[in-house]
Coordinates of C-alpha atoms and ligand atoms in Angstrom, one line a residue:
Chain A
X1428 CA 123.3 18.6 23.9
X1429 CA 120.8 20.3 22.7
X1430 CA 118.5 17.9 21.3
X1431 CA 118.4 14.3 22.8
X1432 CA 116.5 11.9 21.4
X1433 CA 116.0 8.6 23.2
X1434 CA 114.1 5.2 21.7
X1435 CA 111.4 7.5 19.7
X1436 CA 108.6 5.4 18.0
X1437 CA 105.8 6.9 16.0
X1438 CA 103.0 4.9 14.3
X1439 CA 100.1 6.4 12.4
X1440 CA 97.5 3.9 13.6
X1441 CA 98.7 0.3 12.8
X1442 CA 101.7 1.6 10.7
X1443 CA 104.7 2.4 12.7
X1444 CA 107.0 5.3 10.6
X1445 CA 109.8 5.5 13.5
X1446 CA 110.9 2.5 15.2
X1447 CA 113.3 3.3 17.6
X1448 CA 115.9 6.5 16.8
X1449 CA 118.1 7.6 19.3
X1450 CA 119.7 10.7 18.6
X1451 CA 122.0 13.7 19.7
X1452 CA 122.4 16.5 18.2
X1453 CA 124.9 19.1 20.2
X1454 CA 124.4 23.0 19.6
X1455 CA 125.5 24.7 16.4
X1456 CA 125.2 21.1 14.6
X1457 CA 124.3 20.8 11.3
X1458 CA 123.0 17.4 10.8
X1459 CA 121.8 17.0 7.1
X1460 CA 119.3 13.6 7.1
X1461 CA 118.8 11.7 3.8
X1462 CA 117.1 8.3 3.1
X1463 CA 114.6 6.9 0.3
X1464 CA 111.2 8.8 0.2
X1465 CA 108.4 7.2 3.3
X1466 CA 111.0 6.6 5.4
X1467 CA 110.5 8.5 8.1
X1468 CA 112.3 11.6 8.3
X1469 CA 109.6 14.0 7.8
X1470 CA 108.0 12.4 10.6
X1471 CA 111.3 12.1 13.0
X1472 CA 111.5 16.0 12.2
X1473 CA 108.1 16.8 13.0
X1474 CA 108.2 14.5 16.4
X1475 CA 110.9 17.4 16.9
X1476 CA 108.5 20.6 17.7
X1477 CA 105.4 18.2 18.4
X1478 CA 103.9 18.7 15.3
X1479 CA 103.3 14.6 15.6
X1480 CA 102.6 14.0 18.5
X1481 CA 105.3 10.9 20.1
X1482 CA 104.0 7.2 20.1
X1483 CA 106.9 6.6 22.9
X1484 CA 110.0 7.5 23.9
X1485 CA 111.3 10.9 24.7
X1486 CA 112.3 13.9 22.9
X1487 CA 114.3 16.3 25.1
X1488 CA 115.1 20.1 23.2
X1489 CA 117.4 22.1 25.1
X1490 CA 116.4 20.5 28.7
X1491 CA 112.6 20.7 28.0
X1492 CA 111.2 17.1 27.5
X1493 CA 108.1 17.2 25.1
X1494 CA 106.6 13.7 26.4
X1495 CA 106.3 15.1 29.6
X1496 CA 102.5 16.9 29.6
X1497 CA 103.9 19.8 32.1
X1498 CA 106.1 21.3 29.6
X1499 CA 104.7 24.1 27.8
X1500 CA 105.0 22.8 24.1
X1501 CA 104.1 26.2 23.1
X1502 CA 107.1 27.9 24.5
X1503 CA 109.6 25.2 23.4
X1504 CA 107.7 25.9 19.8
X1505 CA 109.2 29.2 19.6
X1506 CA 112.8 28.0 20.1
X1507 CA 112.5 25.7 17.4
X1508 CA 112.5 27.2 13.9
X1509 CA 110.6 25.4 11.1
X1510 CA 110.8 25.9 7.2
X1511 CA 108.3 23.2 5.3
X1512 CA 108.6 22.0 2.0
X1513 CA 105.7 23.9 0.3
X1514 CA 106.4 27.0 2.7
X1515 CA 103.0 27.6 4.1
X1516 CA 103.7 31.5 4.3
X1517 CA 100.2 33.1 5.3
X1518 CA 98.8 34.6 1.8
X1519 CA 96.4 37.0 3.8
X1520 CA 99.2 38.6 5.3
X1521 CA 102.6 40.9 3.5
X1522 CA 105.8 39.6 3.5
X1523 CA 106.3 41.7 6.6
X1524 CA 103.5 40.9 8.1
X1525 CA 103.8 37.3 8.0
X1526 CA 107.7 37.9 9.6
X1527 CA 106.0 39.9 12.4
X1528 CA 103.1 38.3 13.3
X1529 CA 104.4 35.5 15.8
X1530 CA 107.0 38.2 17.8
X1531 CA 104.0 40.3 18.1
X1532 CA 101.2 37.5 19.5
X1533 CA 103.9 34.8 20.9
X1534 CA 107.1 36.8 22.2
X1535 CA 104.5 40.2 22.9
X1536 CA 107.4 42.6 20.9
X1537 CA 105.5 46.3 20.0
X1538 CA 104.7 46.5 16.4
X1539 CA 107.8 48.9 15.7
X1540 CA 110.3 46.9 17.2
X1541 CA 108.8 43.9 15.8
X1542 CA 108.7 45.3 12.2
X1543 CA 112.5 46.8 12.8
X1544 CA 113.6 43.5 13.3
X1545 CA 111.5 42.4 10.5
X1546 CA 112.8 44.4 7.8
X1547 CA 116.9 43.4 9.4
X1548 CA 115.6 40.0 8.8
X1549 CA 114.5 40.4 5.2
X1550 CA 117.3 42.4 4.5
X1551 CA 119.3 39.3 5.8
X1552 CA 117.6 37.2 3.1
X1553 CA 117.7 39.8 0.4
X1554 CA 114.1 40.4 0.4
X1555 CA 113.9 44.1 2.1
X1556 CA 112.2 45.5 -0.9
X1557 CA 109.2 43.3 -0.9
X1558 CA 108.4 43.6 2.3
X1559 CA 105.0 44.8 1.8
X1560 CA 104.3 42.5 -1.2
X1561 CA 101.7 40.0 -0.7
X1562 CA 103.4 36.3 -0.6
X1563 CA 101.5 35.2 -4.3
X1564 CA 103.7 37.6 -6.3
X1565 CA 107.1 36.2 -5.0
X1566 CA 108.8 33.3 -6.8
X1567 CA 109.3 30.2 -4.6
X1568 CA 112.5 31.0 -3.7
X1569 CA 111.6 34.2 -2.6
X1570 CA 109.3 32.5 -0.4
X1571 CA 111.0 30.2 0.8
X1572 CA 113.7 33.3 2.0
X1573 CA 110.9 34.6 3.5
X1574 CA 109.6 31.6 5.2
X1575 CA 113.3 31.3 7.0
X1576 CA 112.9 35.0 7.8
X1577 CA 109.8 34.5 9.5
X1578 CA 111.1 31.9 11.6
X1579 CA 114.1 33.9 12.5
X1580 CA 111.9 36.3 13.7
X1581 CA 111.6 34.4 17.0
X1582 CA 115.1 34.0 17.2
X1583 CA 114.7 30.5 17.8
X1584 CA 117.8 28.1 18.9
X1585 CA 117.1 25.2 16.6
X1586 CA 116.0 25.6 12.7
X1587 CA 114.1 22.5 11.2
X1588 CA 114.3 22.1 7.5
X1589 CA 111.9 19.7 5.7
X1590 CA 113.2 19.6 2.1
X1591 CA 113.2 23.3 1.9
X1592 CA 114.4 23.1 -1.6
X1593 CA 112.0 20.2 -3.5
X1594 CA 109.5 22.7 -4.5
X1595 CA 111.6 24.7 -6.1
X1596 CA 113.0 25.3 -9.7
X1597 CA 116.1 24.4 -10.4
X1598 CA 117.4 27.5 -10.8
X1599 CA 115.8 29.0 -7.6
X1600 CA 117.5 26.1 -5.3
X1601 CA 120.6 27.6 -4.5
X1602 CA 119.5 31.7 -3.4
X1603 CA 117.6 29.5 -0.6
X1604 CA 120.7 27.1 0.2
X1605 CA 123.0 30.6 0.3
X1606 CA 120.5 31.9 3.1
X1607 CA 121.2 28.3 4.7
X1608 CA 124.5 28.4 4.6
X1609 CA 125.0 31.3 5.8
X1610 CA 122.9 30.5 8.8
X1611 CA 124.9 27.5 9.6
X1612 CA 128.0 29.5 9.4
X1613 CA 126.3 31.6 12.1
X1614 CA 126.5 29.1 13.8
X1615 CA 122.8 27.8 14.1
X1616 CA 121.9 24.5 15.2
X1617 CA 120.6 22.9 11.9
X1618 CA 118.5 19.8 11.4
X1619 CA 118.0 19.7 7.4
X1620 CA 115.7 17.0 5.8
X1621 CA 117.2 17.1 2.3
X1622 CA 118.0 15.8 -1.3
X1623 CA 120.7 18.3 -1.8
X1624 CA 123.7 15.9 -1.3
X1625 CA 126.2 18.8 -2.4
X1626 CA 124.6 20.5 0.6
X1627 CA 125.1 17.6 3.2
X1628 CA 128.9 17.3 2.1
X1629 CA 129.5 21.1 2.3
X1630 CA 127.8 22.2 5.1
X1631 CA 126.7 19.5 7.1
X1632 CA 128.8 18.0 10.2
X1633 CA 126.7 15.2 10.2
X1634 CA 124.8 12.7 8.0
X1635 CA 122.1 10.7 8.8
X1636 CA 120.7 8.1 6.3
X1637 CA 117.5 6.9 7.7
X1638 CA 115.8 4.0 5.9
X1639 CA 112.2 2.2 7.4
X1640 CA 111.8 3.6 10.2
X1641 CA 115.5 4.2 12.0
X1642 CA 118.7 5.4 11.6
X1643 CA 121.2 3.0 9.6
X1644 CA 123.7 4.5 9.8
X1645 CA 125.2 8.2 10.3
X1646 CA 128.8 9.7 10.2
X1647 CA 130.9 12.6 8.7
X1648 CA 129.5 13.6 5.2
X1649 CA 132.9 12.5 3.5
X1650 CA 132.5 9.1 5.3
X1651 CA 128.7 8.5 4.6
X1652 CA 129.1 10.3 0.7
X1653 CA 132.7 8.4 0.0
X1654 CA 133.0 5.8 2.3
X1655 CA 129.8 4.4 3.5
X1656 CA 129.2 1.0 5.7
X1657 CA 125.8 -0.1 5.2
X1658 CA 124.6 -1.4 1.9
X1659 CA 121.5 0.2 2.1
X1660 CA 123.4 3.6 2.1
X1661 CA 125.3 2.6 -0.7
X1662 CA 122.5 1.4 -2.8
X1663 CA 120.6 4.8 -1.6
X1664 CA 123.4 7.2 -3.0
X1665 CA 124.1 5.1 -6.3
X1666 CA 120.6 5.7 -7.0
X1667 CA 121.0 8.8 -6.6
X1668 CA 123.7 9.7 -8.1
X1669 CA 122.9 7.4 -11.3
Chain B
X696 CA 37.5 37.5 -13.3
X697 CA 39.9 39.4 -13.5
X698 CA 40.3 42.2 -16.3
X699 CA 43.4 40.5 -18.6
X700 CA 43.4 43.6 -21.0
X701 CA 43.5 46.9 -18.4
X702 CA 46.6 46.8 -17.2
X703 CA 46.9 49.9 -14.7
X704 CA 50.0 50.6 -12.8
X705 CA 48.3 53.2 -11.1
X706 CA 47.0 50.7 -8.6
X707 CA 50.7 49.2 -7.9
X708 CA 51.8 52.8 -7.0
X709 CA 48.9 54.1 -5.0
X710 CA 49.7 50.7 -2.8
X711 CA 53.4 51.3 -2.8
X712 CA 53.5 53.3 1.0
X713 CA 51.9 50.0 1.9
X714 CA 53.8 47.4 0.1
X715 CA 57.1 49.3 1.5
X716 CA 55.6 49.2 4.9
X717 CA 55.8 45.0 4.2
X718 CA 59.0 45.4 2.6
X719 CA 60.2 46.8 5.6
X720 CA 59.4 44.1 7.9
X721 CA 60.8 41.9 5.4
X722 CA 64.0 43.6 5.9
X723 CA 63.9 43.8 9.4
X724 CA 63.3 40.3 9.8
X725 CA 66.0 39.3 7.1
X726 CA 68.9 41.8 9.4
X727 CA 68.2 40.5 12.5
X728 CA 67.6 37.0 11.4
X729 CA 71.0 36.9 9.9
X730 CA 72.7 38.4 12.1
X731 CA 71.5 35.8 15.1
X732 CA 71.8 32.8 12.0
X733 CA 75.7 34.1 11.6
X734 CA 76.3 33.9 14.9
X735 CA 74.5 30.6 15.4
X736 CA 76.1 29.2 12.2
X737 CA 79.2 30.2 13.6
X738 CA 79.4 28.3 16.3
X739 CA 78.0 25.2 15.0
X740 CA 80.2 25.0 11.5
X741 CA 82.9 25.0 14.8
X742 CA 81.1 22.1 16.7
X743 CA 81.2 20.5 13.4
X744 CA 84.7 20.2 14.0
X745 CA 85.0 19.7 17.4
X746 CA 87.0 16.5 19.0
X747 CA 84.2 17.1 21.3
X748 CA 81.6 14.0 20.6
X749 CA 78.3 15.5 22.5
X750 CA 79.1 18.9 20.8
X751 CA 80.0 17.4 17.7
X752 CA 76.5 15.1 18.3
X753 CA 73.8 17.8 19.2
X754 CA 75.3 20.5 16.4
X755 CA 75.0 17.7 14.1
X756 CA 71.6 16.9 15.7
X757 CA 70.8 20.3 14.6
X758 CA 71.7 20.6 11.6
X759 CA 70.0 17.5 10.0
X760 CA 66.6 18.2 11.3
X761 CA 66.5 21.8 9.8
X762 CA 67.7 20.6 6.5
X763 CA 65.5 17.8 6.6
X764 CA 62.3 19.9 7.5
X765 CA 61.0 22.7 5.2
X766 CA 60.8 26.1 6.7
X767 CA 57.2 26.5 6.6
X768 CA 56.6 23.9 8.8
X769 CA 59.8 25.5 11.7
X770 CA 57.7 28.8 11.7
X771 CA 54.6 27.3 12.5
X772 CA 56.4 24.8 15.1
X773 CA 57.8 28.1 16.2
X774 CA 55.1 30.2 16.0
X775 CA 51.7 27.7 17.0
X776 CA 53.5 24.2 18.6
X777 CA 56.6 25.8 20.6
X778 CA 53.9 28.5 22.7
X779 CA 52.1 25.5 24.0
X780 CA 55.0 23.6 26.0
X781 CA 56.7 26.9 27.1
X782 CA 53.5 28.3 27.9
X783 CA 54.4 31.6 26.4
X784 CA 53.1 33.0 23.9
X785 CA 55.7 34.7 21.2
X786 CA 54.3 37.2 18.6
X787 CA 54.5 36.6 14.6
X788 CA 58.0 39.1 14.3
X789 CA 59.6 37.7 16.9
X790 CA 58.5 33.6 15.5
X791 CA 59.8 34.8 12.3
X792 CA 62.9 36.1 13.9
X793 CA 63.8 32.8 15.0
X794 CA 62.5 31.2 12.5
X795 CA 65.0 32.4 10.0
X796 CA 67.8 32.6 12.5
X797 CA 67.6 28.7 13.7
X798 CA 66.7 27.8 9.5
X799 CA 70.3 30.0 8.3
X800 CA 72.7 29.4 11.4
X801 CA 71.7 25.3 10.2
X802 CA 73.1 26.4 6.5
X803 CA 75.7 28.6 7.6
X804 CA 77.0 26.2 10.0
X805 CA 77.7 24.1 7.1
X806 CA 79.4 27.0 5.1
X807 CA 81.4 28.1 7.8
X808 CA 82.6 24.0 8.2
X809 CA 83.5 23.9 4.8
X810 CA 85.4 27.1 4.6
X811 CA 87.7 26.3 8.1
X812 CA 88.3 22.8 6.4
X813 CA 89.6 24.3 3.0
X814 CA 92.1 26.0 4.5
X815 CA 95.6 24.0 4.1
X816 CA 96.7 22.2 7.0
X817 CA 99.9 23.6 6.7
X818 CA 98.6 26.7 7.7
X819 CA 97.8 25.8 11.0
X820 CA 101.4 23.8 11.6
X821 CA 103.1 26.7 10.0
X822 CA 101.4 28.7 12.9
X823 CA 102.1 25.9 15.4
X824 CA 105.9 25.8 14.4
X825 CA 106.1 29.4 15.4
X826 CA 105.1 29.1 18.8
X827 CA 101.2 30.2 18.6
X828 CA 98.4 28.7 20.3
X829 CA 95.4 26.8 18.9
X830 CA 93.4 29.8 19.7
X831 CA 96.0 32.6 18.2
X832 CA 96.3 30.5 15.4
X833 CA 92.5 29.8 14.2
X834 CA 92.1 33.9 15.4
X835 CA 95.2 35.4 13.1
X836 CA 95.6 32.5 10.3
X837 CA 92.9 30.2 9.9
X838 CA 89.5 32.5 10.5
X839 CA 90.7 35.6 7.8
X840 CA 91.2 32.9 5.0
X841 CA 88.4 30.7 5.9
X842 CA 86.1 34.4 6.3
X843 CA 87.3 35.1 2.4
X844 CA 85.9 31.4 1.3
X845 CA 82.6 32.1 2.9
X846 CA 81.4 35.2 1.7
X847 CA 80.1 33.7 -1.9
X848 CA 77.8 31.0 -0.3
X849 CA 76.9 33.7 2.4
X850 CA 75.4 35.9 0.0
X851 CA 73.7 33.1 -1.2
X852 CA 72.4 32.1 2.0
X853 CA 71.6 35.8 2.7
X854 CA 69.4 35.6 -0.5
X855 CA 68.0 32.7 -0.1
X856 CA 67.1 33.7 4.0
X857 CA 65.5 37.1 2.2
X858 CA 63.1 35.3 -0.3
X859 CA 62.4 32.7 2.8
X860 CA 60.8 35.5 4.8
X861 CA 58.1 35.5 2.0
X862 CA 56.7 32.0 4.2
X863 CA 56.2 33.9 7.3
X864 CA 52.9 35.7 5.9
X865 CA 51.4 32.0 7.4
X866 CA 52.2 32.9 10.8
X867 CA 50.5 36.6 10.2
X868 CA 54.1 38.0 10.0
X869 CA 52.8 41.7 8.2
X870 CA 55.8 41.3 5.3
X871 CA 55.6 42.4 1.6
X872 CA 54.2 39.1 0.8
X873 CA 51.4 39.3 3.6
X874 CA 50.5 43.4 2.6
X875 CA 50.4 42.5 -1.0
X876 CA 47.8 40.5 -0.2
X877 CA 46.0 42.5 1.9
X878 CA 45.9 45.1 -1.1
X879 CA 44.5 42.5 -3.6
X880 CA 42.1 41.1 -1.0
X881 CA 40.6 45.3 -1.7
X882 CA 41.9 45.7 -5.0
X883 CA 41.4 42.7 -7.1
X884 CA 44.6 44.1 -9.0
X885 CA 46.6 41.0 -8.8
X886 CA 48.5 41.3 -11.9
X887 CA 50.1 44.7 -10.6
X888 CA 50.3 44.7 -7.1
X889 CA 52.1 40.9 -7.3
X890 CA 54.6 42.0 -10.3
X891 CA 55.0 45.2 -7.9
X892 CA 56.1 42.7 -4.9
X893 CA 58.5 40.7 -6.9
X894 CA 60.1 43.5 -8.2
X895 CA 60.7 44.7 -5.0
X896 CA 62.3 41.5 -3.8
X897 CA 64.2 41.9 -7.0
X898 CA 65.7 45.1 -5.3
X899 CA 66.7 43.5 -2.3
X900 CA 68.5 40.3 -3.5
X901 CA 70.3 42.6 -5.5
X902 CA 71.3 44.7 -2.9
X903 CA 72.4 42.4 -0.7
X904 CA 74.5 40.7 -4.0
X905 CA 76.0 44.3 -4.6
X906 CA 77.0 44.8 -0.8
X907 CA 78.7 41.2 -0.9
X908 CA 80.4 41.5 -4.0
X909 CA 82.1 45.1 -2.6
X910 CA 83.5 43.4 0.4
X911 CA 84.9 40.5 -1.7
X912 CA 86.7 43.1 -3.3
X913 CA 87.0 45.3 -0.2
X914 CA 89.2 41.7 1.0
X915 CA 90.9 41.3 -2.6
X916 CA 92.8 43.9 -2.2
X917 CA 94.3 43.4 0.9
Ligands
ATP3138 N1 99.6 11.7 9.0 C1 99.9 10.5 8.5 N2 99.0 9.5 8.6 C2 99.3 8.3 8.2 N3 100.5 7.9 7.6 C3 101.4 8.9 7.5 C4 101.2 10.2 8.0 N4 102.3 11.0 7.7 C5 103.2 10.1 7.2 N5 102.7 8.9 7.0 C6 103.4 7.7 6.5 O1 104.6 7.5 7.2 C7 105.6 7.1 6.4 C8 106.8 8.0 6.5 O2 106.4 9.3 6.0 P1 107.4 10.6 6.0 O3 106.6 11.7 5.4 O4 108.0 10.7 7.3 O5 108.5 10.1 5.0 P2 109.7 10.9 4.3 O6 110.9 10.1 4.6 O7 109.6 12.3 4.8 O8 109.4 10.7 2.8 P3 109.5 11.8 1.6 O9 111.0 11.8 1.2 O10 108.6 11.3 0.5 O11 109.1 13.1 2.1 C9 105.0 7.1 5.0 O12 104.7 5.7 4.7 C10 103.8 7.9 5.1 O13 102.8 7.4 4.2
MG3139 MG1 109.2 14.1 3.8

């Protein structure tokens, strides 16, 4: 397994968000987790690199546990991939620039190999010839490609999606969900946050719906999508689908 | 009185090698001033936002009784009160040296606050996410975007620090304001040799507006 996650509770002062999710996610899963907006899964996806810090339980990625203060949440960082919602690409830097800049300062890769790799990596996403393009002329889904790219860049184990889609026109959604896919058929370990139900069914191995807090209930995509157990779940997807 | 009819430019010329003796301490005083002010500024806008409480407490300290004291009265603290506990005796330059240092790092602190806080947080988790430090982070993400935000209220600030230096003829400082009226004191020529000094402090304002505005456009580009 290469993410375990055992009794994890987060509160924001007097507000607990997570209350209690226990988790496993085994390597070159794609587990695709839905629920009703504020209920959590931002913040059980964040819990995963440490960007929140844990409340209590544990949180174990690939044998390092991040509530133990002797791990070096910096390193783990590097094996876990993240692409956010409203991409947060670094305007100051090119599109290359931005894909390079953590191999060069983190992983200490020269310049040339780093910008090699770079320019593999936005050929990858179909962005090679705006490499040195500053990040304000690209459409959202080009940065969004180039957000993935840059996380690739440190050829990390585990890639965190937060709704990598939601900011996007309709009709830039699916060049981003191509890129995803064809990660996942990689065979990345995937942990998507994610409205895209179409996406969950096709690609995903796993659903979770979480709903205030924890997990009610999680299963194959055909079972949650056409066969689902809990009647939050079920009120969950008829609203969406309505 | 003074003549109102016989305007005579003559007398603002003759004094100019003076007057740009002044003007020259006045820019002496401004560079160096800054410079220390920046540097000063720079670390306290980051105490601002230190988790640190005593950092967070004396930078804030700081701050609030420069901005709640005019600047005449720091230079004479400086320059008259400050001598008499230290026991040393500092010279009218160097007083308004630090007077203008300790008065703009108090402002620029404040600029330098608001510009790191402007910056999106997702910046900083975006760095995070990838594996940098706090350090690498603030160094290669946040500081370059904050540094862009700044310059417009730093040339401000830089303005505003020139025209201050003007005060510093209380504390004997020998700037434009000071020479100017040295001339006048032997001249009686008020009208010119004043309309002289303010146009020369015209030229400097604008100067440092000009160099400001080509680095904003210097870091526009890239
Ligand atoms: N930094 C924070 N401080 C205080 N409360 C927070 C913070 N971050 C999130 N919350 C609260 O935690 C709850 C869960 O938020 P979270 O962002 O994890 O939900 P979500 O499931 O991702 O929702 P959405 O679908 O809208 O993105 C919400 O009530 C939110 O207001
Ligand atoms: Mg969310």
């Amino acid at each position: 397994m290469i993410i375990q996650v055992k009794d994890l509770h987060k509160s924001f002062g007097s507000l607990e968000v997570l209350k209690g999710i226990n988790c496993n996610i085994e390597e070159k899963e794609v587990v695709c987790v839905i629920g009703p907006s504020g209920s959590g899964k931002s913040t059980f996806l964040r819990c995963l690199n440490l960007l929140e810090d844990i409340t209590s339980g544990q949180v174990i990625i690939d044998g390092h546990d991040l509530t133990d203060p002797k791990t070096d949440v910096n390193a783990v960082r590097t094996e876990v991939g993240m692409v956010f919602q409203r991409f947060n690409l670094f305007p100051h830097k090119t599109v290359l620039e931005n894909v390079t800049l953590a191999p060069v300062k983190v992983r200490k890769m020269s310049e040339q190999e780093a910008r090699q790799n770079g320019i593999e990596l936005l050929q990858k996403v179909g962005l090679e010839d705006k490499a040195d393009v500053y990040p304000d002329n690209l459409s959202g889904g080009q940065m969004q490609r180039v957000a993935i790219a840059r996380a690739l860049a440190m050829n990390p184990k585990i890639m965190l999606f937060d709704e990598p889609t939601s900011a996007l026109d309709p009709e830039l959604v699916g060049e981003v969900l191509s890129v995803m896919k064809d990660l996942a058929r990689e065979g990345m370990t995937m942990v998507v946050v994610t409205h895209e139900m179409g996406f969950a069914r096709e690609v995903g191995d796993r659903v979770i719906f979480m709903d205030q807090g924890v997990i009610m209930e999680e299963g194959a995509p055909e079972q949650i999508f056409e066969n689902p157990q809990n009647e939050r779940t079920r009120s969950f997807l008829r609203k969406v689908y309505s | 009185m003074p003549n109102r009819i016989n305007i005579d430019w003559s007398y603002a010329l003759d004094a100019m090698p003076y007057l740009l003796m002044g003007a020259k301490y006045t820019v002496i005083i401004t560079v160096f001033g800054l410079l220390i002010g920046f540097f000063i500024g720079v670390l306290s806008g980051m105490g601002r936002l230190s988790q640190n409480k005593i950092v967070y407490g004396l930078v804030t300290g700081y701050i609030e009784i420069i901005r709640g004291t005019p600047i005449l009265v720091q230079a004479i603290w400086i320059y008259f009160a400050l001598p008499v506990i230290i026991g040393i005796n500092i010279n009218s330059i160097t007083a308004g040296i630090i007077a203008i240092s300790i008065n703009s790092g108090a402002y620029i602190a404040e600029i330098v606050r608001g510009s790191i806080q402007s910056i999106d947080r997702g910046q900083v988790e975006a760095g995070r996410s990838l594996g940098l430090t706090g350090m690498q982070t603030f160094v290669h993400i946040i500081w370059p975007q904050a540094f862009k935000r700044m310059i417009p209220p730093l040339g401000n600030q830089f303005i505003i620090s020139l025209k201050d230096t003007s005060i510093l003829t209380v504390i004997a400082v020998p700037e434009l304001v000071r020479k100017s009226q040295e001339v006048v004191a032997e001249n009686f020529r008020s009208f010119e040799i004043y309309t002289a000094a303010a146009l020369l402090y015209l030229v400097m304002t604008l100067t440092i507006s000009t160099i400001l505005r080509t680095i904003e456009r210097r870091l526009d580009v890239s």
